[in-house]
mmCIF file of C-alpha atoms in Angstrom:
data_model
loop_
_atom_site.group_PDB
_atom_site.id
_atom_site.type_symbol
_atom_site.label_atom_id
_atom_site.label_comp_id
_atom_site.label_asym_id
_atom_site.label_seq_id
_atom_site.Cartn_x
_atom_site.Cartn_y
_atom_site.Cartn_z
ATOM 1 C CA UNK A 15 98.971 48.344 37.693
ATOM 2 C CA UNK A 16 97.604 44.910 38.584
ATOM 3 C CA UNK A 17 95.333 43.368 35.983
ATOM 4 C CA UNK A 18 91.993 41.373 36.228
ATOM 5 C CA UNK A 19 92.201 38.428 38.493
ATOM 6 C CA UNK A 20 90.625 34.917 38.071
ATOM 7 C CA UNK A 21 90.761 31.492 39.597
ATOM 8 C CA UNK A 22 90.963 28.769 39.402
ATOM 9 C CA UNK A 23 93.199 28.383 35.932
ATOM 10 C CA UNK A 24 92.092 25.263 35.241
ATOM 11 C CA UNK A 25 88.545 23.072 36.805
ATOM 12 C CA UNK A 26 87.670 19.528 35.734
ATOM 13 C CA UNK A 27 84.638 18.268 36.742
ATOM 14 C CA UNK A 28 82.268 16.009 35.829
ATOM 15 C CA UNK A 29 78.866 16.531 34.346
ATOM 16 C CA UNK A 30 75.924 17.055 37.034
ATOM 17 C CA UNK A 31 78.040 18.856 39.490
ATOM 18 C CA UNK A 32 78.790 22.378 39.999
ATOM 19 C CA UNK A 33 81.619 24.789 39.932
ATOM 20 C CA UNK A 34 82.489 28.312 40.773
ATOM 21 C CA UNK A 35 84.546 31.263 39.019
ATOM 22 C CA UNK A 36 85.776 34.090 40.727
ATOM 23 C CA UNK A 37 87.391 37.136 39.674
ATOM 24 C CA UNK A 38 88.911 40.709 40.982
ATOM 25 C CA UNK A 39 88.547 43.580 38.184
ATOM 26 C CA UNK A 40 91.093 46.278 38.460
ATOM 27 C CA UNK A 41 90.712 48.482 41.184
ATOM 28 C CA UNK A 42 88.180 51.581 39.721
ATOM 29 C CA UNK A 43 87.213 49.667 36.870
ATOM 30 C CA UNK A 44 82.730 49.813 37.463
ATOM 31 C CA UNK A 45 81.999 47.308 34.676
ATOM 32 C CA UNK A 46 82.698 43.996 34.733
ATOM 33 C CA UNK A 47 81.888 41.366 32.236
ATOM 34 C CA UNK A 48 81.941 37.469 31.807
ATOM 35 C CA UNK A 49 82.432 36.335 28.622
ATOM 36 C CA UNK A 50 82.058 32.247 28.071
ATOM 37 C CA UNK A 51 84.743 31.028 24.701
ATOM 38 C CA UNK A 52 84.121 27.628 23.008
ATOM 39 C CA UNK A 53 87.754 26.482 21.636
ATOM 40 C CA UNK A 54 87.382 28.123 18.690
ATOM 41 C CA UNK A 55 85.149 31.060 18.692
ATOM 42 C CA UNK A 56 84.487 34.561 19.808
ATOM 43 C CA UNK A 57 83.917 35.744 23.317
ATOM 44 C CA UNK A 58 80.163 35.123 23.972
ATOM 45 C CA UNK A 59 79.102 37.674 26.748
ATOM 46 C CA UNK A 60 76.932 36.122 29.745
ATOM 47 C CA UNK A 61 76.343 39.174 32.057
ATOM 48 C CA UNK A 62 77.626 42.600 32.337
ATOM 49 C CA UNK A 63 77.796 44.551 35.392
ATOM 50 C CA UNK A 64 77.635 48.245 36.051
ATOM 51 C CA UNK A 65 79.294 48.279 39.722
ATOM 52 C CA UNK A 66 77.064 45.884 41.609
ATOM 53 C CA UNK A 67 73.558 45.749 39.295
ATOM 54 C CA UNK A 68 73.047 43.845 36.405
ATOM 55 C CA UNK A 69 73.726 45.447 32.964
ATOM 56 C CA UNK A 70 72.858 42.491 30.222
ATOM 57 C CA UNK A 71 72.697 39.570 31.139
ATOM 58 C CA UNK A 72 70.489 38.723 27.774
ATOM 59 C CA UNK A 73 72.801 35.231 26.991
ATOM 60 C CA UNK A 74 72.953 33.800 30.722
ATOM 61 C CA UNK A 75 71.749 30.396 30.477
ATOM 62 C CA UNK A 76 69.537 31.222 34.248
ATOM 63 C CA UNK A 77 68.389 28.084 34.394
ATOM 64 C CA UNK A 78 71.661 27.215 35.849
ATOM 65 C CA UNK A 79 74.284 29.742 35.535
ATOM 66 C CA UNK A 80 74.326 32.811 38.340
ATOM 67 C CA UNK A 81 76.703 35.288 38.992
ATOM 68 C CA UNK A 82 76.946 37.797 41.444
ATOM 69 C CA UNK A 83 78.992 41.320 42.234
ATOM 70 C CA UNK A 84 78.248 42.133 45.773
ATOM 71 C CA UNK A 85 79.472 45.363 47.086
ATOM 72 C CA UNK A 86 80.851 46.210 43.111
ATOM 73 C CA UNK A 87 83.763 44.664 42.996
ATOM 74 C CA UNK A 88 84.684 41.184 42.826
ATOM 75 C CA UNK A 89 82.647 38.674 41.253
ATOM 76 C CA UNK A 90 81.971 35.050 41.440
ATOM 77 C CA UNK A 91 80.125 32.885 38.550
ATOM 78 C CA UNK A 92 78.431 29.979 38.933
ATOM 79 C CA UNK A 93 77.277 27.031 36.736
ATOM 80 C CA UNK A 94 74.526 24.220 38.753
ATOM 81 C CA UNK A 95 74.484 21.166 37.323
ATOM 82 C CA UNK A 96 76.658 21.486 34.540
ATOM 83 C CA UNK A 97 76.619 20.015 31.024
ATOM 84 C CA UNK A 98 79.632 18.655 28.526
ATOM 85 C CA UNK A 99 78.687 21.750 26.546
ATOM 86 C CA UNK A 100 79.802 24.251 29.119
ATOM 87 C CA UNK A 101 83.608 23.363 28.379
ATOM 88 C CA UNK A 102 85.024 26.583 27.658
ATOM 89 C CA UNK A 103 87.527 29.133 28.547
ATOM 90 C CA UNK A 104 85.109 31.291 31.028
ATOM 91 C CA UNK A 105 87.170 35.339 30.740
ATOM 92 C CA UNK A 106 86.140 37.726 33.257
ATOM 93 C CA UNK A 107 86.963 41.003 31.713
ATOM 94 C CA UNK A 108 86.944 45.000 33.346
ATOM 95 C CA UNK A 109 86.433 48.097 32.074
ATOM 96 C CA UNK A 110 85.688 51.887 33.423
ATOM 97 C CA UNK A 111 82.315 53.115 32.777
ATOM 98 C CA UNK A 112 81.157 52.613 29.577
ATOM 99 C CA UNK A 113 79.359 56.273 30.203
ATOM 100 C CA UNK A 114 82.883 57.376 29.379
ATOM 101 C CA UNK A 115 83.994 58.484 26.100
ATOM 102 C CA UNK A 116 87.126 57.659 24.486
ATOM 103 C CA UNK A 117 89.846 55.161 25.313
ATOM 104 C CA UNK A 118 87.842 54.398 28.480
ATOM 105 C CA UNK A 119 85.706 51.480 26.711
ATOM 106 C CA UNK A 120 88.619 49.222 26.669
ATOM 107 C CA UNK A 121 88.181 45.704 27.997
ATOM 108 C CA UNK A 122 91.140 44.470 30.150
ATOM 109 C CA UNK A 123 90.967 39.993 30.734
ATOM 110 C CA UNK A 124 91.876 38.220 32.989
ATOM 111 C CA UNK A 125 93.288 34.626 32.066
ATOM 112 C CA UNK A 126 90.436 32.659 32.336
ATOM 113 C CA UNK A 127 89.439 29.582 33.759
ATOM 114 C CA UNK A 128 89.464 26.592 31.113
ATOM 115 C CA UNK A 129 86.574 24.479 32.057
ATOM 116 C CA UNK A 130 86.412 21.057 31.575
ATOM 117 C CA UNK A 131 83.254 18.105 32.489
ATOM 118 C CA UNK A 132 83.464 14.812 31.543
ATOM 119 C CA UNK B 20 69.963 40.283 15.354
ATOM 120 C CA UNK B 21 72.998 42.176 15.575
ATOM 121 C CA UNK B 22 75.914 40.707 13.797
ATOM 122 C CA UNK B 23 79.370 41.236 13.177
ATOM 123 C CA UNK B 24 80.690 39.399 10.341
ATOM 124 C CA UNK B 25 84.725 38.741 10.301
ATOM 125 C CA UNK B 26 86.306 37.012 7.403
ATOM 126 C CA UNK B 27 88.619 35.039 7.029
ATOM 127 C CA UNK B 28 88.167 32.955 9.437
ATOM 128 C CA UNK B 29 91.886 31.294 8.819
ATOM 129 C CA UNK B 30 95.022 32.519 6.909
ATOM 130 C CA UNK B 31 97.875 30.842 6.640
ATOM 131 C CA UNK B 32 100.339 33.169 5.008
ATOM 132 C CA UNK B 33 104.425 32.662 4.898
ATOM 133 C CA UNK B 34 106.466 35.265 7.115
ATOM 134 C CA UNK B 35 106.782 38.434 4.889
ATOM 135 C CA UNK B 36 103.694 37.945 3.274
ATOM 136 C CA UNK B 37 100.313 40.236 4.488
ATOM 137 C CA UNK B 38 97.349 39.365 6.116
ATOM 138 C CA UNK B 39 94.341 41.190 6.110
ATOM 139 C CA UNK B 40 91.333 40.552 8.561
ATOM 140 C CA UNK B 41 87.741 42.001 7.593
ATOM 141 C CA UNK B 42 84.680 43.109 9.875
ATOM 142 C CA UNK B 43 81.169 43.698 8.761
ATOM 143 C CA UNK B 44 78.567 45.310 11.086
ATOM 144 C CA UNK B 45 74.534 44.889 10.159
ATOM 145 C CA UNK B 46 74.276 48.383 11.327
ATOM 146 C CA UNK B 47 75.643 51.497 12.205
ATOM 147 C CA UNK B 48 78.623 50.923 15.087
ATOM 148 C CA UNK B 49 79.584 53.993 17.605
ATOM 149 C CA UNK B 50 83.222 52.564 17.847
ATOM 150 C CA UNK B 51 85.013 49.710 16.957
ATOM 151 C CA UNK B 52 87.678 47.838 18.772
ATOM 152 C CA UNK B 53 90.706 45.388 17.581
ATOM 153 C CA UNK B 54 92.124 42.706 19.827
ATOM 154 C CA UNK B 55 94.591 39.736 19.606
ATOM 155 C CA UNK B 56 94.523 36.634 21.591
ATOM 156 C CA UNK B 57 97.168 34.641 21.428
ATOM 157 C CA UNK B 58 97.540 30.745 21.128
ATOM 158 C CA UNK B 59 96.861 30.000 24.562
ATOM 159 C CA UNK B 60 96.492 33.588 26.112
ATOM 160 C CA UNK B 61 93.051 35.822 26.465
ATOM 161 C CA UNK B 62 92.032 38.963 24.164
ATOM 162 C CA UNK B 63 94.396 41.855 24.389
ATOM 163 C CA UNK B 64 93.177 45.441 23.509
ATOM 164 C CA UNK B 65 94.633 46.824 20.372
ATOM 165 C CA UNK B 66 92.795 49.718 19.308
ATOM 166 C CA UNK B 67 89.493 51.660 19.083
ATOM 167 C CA UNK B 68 88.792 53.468 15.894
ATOM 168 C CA UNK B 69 86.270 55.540 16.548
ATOM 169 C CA UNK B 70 85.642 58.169 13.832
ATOM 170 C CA UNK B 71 84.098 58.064 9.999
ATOM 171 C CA UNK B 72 87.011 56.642 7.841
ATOM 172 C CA UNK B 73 89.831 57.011 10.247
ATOM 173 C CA UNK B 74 92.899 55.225 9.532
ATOM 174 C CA UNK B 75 95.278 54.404 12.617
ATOM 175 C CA UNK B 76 98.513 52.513 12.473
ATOM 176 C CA UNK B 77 100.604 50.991 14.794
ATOM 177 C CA UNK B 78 103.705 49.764 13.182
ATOM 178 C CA UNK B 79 103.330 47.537 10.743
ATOM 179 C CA UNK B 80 99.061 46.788 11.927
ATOM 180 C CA UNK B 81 97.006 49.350 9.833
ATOM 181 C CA UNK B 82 93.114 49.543 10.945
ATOM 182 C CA UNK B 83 90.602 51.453 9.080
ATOM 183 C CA UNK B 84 86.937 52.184 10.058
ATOM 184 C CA UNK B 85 84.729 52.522 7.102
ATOM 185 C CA UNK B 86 82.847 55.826 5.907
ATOM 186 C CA UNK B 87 79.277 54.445 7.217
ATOM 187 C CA UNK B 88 80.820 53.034 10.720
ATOM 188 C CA UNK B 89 79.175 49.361 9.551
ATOM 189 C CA UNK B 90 83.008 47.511 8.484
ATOM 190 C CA UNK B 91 86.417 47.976 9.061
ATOM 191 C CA UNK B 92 89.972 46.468 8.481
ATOM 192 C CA UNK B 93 92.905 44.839 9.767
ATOM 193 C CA UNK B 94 96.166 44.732 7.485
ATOM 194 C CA UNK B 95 99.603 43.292 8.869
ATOM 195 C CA UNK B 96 102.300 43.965 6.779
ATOM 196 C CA UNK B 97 105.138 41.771 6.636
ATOM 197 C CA UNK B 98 103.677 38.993 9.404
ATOM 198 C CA UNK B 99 106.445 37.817 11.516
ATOM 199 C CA UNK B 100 106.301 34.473 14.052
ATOM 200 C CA UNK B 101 105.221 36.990 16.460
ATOM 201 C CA UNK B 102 102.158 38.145 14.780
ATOM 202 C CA UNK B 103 100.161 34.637 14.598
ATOM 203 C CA UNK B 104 97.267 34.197 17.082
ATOM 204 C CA UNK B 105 93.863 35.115 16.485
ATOM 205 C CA UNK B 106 92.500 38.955 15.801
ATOM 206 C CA UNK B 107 89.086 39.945 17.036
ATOM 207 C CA UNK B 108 87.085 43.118 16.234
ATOM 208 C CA UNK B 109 84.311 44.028 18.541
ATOM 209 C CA UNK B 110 81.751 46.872 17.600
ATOM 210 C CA UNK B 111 80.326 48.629 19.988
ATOM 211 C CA UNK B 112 76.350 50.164 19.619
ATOM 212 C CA UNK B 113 74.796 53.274 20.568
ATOM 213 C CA UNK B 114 73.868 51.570 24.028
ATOM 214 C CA UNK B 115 77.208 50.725 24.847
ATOM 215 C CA UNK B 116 76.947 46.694 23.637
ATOM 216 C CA UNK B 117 80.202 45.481 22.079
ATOM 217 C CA UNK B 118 79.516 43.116 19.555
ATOM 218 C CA UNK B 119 82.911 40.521 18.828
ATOM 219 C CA UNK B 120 83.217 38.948 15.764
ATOM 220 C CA UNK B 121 84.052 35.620 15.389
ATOM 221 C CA UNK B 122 87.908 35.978 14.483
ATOM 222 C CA UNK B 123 90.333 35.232 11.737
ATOM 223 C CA UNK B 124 93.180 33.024 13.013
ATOM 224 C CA UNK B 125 96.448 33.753 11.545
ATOM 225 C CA UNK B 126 98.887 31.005 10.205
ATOM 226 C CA UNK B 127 102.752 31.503 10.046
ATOM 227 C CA UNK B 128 103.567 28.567 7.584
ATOM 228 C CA UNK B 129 106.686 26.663 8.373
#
């Protein structure tokens, strides 16, 4: 089974300018999640989707983060301008519907994308 | 707000010794979850306790969910090199919300 998907592995870029995440769930998985990780701490969630609408998204900075999950399955994230304190590891993360019960709340990551602006 | 508390958040123990990891929940929790990121890696799915009390092992990793579903427990016995990275619990609420803790990094010392 092919897990979660993300690119690029690694982004330096330099404050002010913006940059793009994308990631591919596993195939049937309806939620999908981006979680943003200081060196350091926990996984902070930004957004959670249910297939393509938005579930929480309660801790997305909107004044310039946006992410999107058109047609419910891949999803890109977005950060425009960006600031030194966005360096983090940004994990997309997949799950079946949370509606489930049982083993089907699981969270399956993807690599991440370690973020860097100078 | 909702909080999950995990102490400690280091432990540097020798290989052999134990390690225990604790989680602390503000409020009731429908499940709980365990995961390990390694040095380098991303969170890994462990387990999900899920019941009152239940006790699950998995080799030498013993988990425990408490009586009132607000804390539960992490215990390594014997910690070998293969063991260190970072364990997470992550509670989940009645509306589905998983709430992470902030970890306890474990220390093989050399």
């Amino acid at each position: 089974e092919a897990g979660v998907a993300q690119s690029p592995r690694y982004k330096i870029i330099e404050k002010r300018q913006s940059v793009a995440f994308w990631c591919n769930p596993i195939s049937g998985h309806a939620t999908l999640y981006w979680y943003q990780q200081i060196l350091g701490q926990g996984p902070k969630l930004l957004i959670q989707f249910q297939n393509n609408g938005v579930v929480d998204d309660s801790q997305l900075p909107k004044d310039r983060f946006s992410a999107e999950r058109l047609k419910g399955v891949d999803s890109t994230l977005k950060i425009q301008p960006a600031k030194l304190e966005d360096s983090a590891v940004y994990l997309c993360a997949s799950s079946l519907d949370p509606g489930r019960a049982g083993s089907g709340l699981k969270l399956f990551f993807g690599s991440g994308t370690q973020l860097s602006v100078l | 707000g909702q909080q999950v508390m995990q102490i400690p958040q280091y432990q540097h123990v020798q290989e052999g010794e134990d390690f225990t990891t604790y989680c602390n929940s503000s409020t009731t929790l429908s499940n709980i979850q365990w995961y390990k990121q390694r040095p380098g890696g991303h969170p890994v799915f462990l387990i999900q306790l899920v019941k009152s009390g239940e006790v699950k092992k998995q080799k030498r990793l013993t988990f425990q969910f408490g009586e009132a579903k607000k804390n539960s427990s992490l215990h390594i016995t014997a910690t070998q090199t293969t063991d260190v990275g970072t364990y997470f619990c992550a509670g989940r609420r009645s509306n589905y919300q998983l709430i992470w803790g902030a970890g306890t990094k474990l220390i093989i010392k050399p």
